[in-house]
Amino acid sequence: MSHLRRIISRGQIRRRVKELAAQIRADYSGQRPVFVCVLKGAFVFLADLVRQVGLPLEIDFMVASSYGMEKTSKGQITILKDVTAHIAGRPVILVDDIIDSGLTLQRLREYLVGRQPASLRVCALLARERVLAEGTHIEYLGFSLPEGFVVGYGLDCAEQHRELPDIYVIENE
Ligand code: IMP
Ligand code: MG
């Protein structure tokens, strides 16, 4: 049996998203950034974030190969859906749900840099303390967290729990 333990409330998320949006608004004033959302997990975060940024902006989506029913990375990342926007010469902000091993982020960064954006920054809702300690740089980060599989606010476990408004860790009993 496993159960869900709430670790980040909707109130905490709302406040942090506002802070991140304010930073982005200040940093991109006078620009029209393209927000590239990594599906599916980041869709709730993206929707809340862009409504707080208060700048003219564009939205696009990418799909990278997921873990499917498994909980650990296979190491190989494939791009299943590419951006449709013309991002060359544009400021791009990559929006992801959680940076776990950092592999997806590394792969997507390399790929997008190849498309020659004017700039590329990453905005992630969550990142593991481990990957941050290893030196992975995330320009806009919501929360750092220890090990433990998390769900809710867009994040899933085998396609379950994305709709939950708060963030939970799955605990095995
Ligand atoms: P990475 O390539 O190991 O950094 O993992 C990237 C992707 O794996 C994330 O964007 C998530 O979609 C998924 N993922 C990793 N850890 C979790 C978790 O704890 N809950 C839900 N999805 C996760
Ligand atoms: Mg993801």
CSV table of C-alpha atoms and ligand atoms in Angstrom, one decimal:
chain,number,residue,atom,x,y,z
A,1,MET,CA,0.0,0.0,0.0
A,2,SER,CA,1.1,3.5,-0.7
A,3,HIS,CA,-0.4,6.9,0.4
A,4,LEU,CA,0.1,10.5,-0.5
A,5,ARG,CA,1.6,13.0,2.0
A,6,ARG,CA,1.2,16.7,1.2
A,7,ILE,CA,4.5,18.5,1.1
A,8,ILE,CA,3.7,21.8,-0.8
A,9,SER,CA,0.3,23.5,-0.5
A,10,ARG,CA,-1.6,25.3,-3.2
A,11,GLY,CA,-1.0,28.6,-1.2
A,12,GLN,CA,2.8,28.1,-1.1
A,13,ILE,CA,2.7,27.3,-4.8
A,14,ARG,CA,0.7,30.4,-5.6
A,15,ARG,CA,3.0,32.7,-3.6
A,16,ARG,CA,6.2,31.2,-5.2
A,17,VAL,CA,4.7,31.4,-8.8
A,18,LYS,CA,4.0,35.1,-8.2
A,19,GLU,CA,7.6,35.6,-7.1
A,20,LEU,CA,9.0,33.8,-10.1
A,21,ALA,CA,6.7,35.7,-12.4
A,22,ALA,CA,7.8,39.0,-10.9
A,23,GLN,CA,11.5,38.1,-11.5
A,24,ILE,CA,10.7,37.2,-15.1
A,25,ARG,CA,8.8,40.4,-15.6
A,26,ALA,CA,11.7,42.4,-14.4
A,27,ASP,CA,14.3,40.5,-16.4
A,28,TYR,CA,12.4,40.5,-19.7
A,29,SER,CA,10.9,44.0,-19.6
A,30,GLY,CA,10.6,45.3,-23.2
A,31,GLN,CA,11.0,41.8,-24.6
A,32,ARG,CA,8.5,39.2,-25.8
A,33,PRO,CA,9.7,35.9,-24.5
A,34,VAL,CA,8.7,32.5,-25.9
A,35,PHE,CA,7.7,30.1,-23.0
A,36,VAL,CA,8.4,26.6,-24.1
A,37,CYS,CA,6.5,24.2,-21.9
A,38,VAL,CA,7.6,20.6,-21.5
A,39,LEU,CA,4.5,18.4,-21.7
A,40,LYS,CA,2.8,17.0,-19.9
A,41,GLY,CA,3.9,17.7,-16.4
A,42,ALA,CA,4.5,21.4,-16.7
A,43,PHE,CA,1.1,22.4,-18.1
A,44,VAL,CA,-0.5,23.5,-14.8
A,45,PHE,CA,2.7,25.4,-13.8
A,46,LEU,CA,2.8,27.1,-17.2
A,47,ALA,CA,-0.8,28.1,-17.0
A,48,ASP,CA,-0.4,29.8,-13.6
A,49,LEU,CA,2.9,31.3,-14.4
A,50,VAL,CA,2.1,33.1,-17.7
A,51,ARG,CA,-1.1,34.6,-16.1
A,52,GLN,CA,1.1,36.3,-13.5
A,53,VAL,CA,4.0,37.5,-15.8
A,54,GLY,CA,2.2,40.5,-17.2
A,55,LEU,CA,4.3,40.9,-20.3
A,56,PRO,CA,3.4,40.2,-23.9
A,57,LEU,CA,4.6,36.6,-24.6
A,58,GLU,CA,4.2,33.5,-26.7
A,59,ILE,CA,3.6,29.9,-25.7
A,60,ASP,CA,4.9,26.7,-27.3
A,61,PHE,CA,5.1,23.1,-26.3
A,62,MET,CA,7.6,20.2,-26.5
A,63,VAL,CA,7.2,16.6,-25.6
A,64,ALA,CA,10.3,14.6,-24.6
A,65,SER,CA,10.1,10.8,-24.1
A,66,SER,CA,8.8,10.1,-20.7
A,67,TYR,CA,9.5,7.4,-18.2
A,68,GLY,CA,6.1,5.7,-18.9
A,69,MET,CA,5.1,3.5,-16.1
A,70,GLU,CA,8.6,3.5,-14.6
A,71,LYS,CA,9.9,5.8,-11.9
A,72,THR,CA,13.5,6.0,-13.0
A,73,SER,CA,15.2,7.5,-16.0
A,74,LYS,CA,16.3,5.2,-18.8
A,75,GLY,CA,19.0,7.7,-19.8
A,76,GLN,CA,17.9,8.1,-23.4
A,77,ILE,CA,15.7,11.2,-24.1
A,78,THR,CA,13.9,11.5,-27.4
A,79,ILE,CA,12.1,14.6,-28.6
A,80,LEU,CA,8.6,13.4,-29.6
A,81,LYS,CA,7.1,16.9,-30.3
A,82,ASP,CA,9.2,19.9,-31.4
A,83,VAL,CA,8.4,23.6,-30.9
A,84,THR,CA,6.4,25.1,-33.8
A,85,ALA,CA,7.4,28.7,-33.1
A,86,HIS,CA,10.3,30.3,-34.9
A,87,ILE,CA,12.6,30.7,-31.9
A,88,ALA,CA,15.8,31.8,-33.7
A,89,GLY,CA,16.7,35.3,-32.4
A,90,ARG,CA,14.0,35.2,-29.7
A,91,PRO,CA,14.4,35.1,-25.9
A,92,VAL,CA,13.2,31.6,-24.8
A,93,ILE,CA,12.2,30.4,-21.4
A,94,LEU,CA,12.0,26.6,-21.0
A,95,VAL,CA,9.3,25.6,-18.5
A,96,ASP,CA,9.6,22.2,-16.8
A,97,ASP,CA,7.9,20.5,-13.9
A,98,ILE,CA,10.8,18.7,-12.1
A,99,ILE,CA,14.5,18.4,-12.6
A,100,ASP,CA,15.3,14.9,-11.3
A,101,SER,CA,18.5,13.5,-12.9
A,102,GLY,CA,18.8,16.7,-15.1
A,103,LEU,CA,19.1,14.5,-18.2
A,104,THR,CA,16.0,15.8,-19.9
A,105,LEU,CA,16.9,19.4,-19.1
A,106,GLN,CA,20.5,18.9,-20.5
A,107,ARG,CA,19.1,17.3,-23.7
A,108,LEU,CA,16.5,20.0,-24.3
A,109,ARG,CA,18.9,22.8,-23.5
A,110,GLU,CA,21.4,21.5,-26.1
A,111,TYR,CA,18.6,21.0,-28.6
A,112,LEU,CA,17.1,24.5,-28.2
A,113,VAL,CA,20.5,26.2,-28.2
A,114,GLY,CA,21.0,24.6,-31.6
A,115,ARG,CA,18.0,26.5,-32.8
A,116,GLN,CA,19.9,29.7,-32.0
A,117,PRO,CA,17.5,31.6,-29.7
A,118,ALA,CA,18.6,35.1,-28.5
A,119,SER,CA,18.8,33.7,-25.0
A,120,LEU,CA,17.7,30.6,-23.2
A,121,ARG,CA,16.8,30.3,-19.5
A,122,VAL,CA,15.1,27.6,-17.5
A,123,CYS,CA,12.1,27.9,-15.2
A,124,ALA,CA,11.4,24.8,-13.2
A,125,LEU,CA,8.8,24.3,-10.5
A,126,LEU,CA,10.9,21.7,-8.7
A,127,ALA,CA,14.4,20.4,-8.6
A,128,ARG,CA,16.2,17.7,-6.6
A,129,GLU,CA,18.7,19.0,-4.0
A,130,ARG,CA,21.0,16.3,-5.3
A,131,VAL,CA,21.1,17.7,-8.9
A,132,LEU,CA,21.5,21.3,-7.6
A,133,ALA,CA,24.4,20.2,-5.4
A,134,GLU,CA,26.0,18.7,-8.5
A,135,GLY,CA,26.0,22.2,-10.0
A,136,THR,CA,23.0,22.1,-12.4
A,137,HIS,CA,22.0,25.7,-12.9
A,138,ILE,CA,18.3,26.7,-13.0
A,139,GLU,CA,17.6,30.4,-13.5
A,140,TYR,CA,14.1,30.4,-12.1
A,141,LEU,CA,13.4,27.6,-9.5
A,142,GLY,CA,10.2,27.2,-7.5
A,143,PHE,CA,11.3,24.7,-4.8
A,144,SER,CA,14.1,22.3,-4.2
A,145,LEU,CA,13.3,18.9,-2.7
A,146,PRO,CA,14.9,15.7,-1.4
A,147,GLU,CA,14.3,12.2,-2.9
A,148,GLY,CA,10.8,10.8,-3.1
A,149,PHE,CA,8.4,10.5,-6.0
A,150,VAL,CA,6.1,13.5,-6.1
A,151,VAL,CA,2.7,14.0,-7.8
A,152,GLY,CA,0.0,16.7,-8.1
A,153,TYR,CA,0.0,20.2,-9.7
A,154,GLY,CA,0.6,18.6,-13.1
A,155,LEU,CA,2.9,15.9,-12.0
A,156,ASP,CA,1.9,12.3,-12.4
A,157,CYS,CA,2.7,8.7,-11.4
A,158,ALA,CA,1.6,6.5,-14.3
A,159,GLU,CA,-0.8,9.3,-15.5
A,160,GLN,CA,-2.5,9.6,-12.1
A,161,HIS,CA,-2.9,12.6,-9.8
A,162,ARG,CA,-2.0,15.4,-12.2
A,163,GLU,CA,-5.2,17.2,-11.3
A,164,LEU,CA,-4.4,17.6,-7.6
A,165,PRO,CA,-4.0,21.3,-6.6
A,166,ASP,CA,-1.2,20.6,-4.1
A,167,ILE,CA,2.0,18.6,-4.3
A,168,TYR,CA,2.4,15.2,-2.6
A,169,VAL,CA,5.1,12.7,-2.1
A,170,ILE,CA,4.2,9.0,-2.5
A,171,GLU,CA,5.0,7.0,0.6
A,172,ASN,CA,5.1,3.3,0.7
A,173,GLU,CA,3.8,1.6,3.9
B,1,IMP,P1,15.1,13.9,-15.5
B,1,IMP,O1,15.4,13.8,-16.9
B,1,IMP,O2,15.6,12.7,-14.7
B,1,IMP,O3,15.5,15.2,-14.9
B,1,IMP,O4,13.5,13.8,-15.3
B,1,IMP,C1,12.7,14.6,-16.0
B,1,IMP,C2,11.2,14.2,-16.0
B,1,IMP,O5,10.9,13.0,-15.2
B,1,IMP,C3,10.4,15.3,-15.3
B,1,IMP,O6,10.2,16.4,-16.1
B,1,IMP,C4,9.2,14.5,-14.9
B,1,IMP,O7,8.3,14.5,-16.0
B,1,IMP,C5,9.7,13.1,-14.6
B,1,IMP,N1,9.9,13.0,-13.2
B,1,IMP,C6,11.0,12.8,-12.5
B,1,IMP,N2,10.8,12.7,-11.2
B,1,IMP,C7,9.5,12.8,-11.0
B,1,IMP,C8,8.6,12.8,-9.8
B,1,IMP,O8,9.0,12.7,-8.6
B,1,IMP,N3,7.3,12.9,-10.1
B,1,IMP,C9,6.8,13.0,-11.3
B,1,IMP,N4,7.5,13.1,-12.4
B,1,IMP,C10,8.9,13.0,-12.3
B,2,MG,MG,8.6,16.4,-17.5
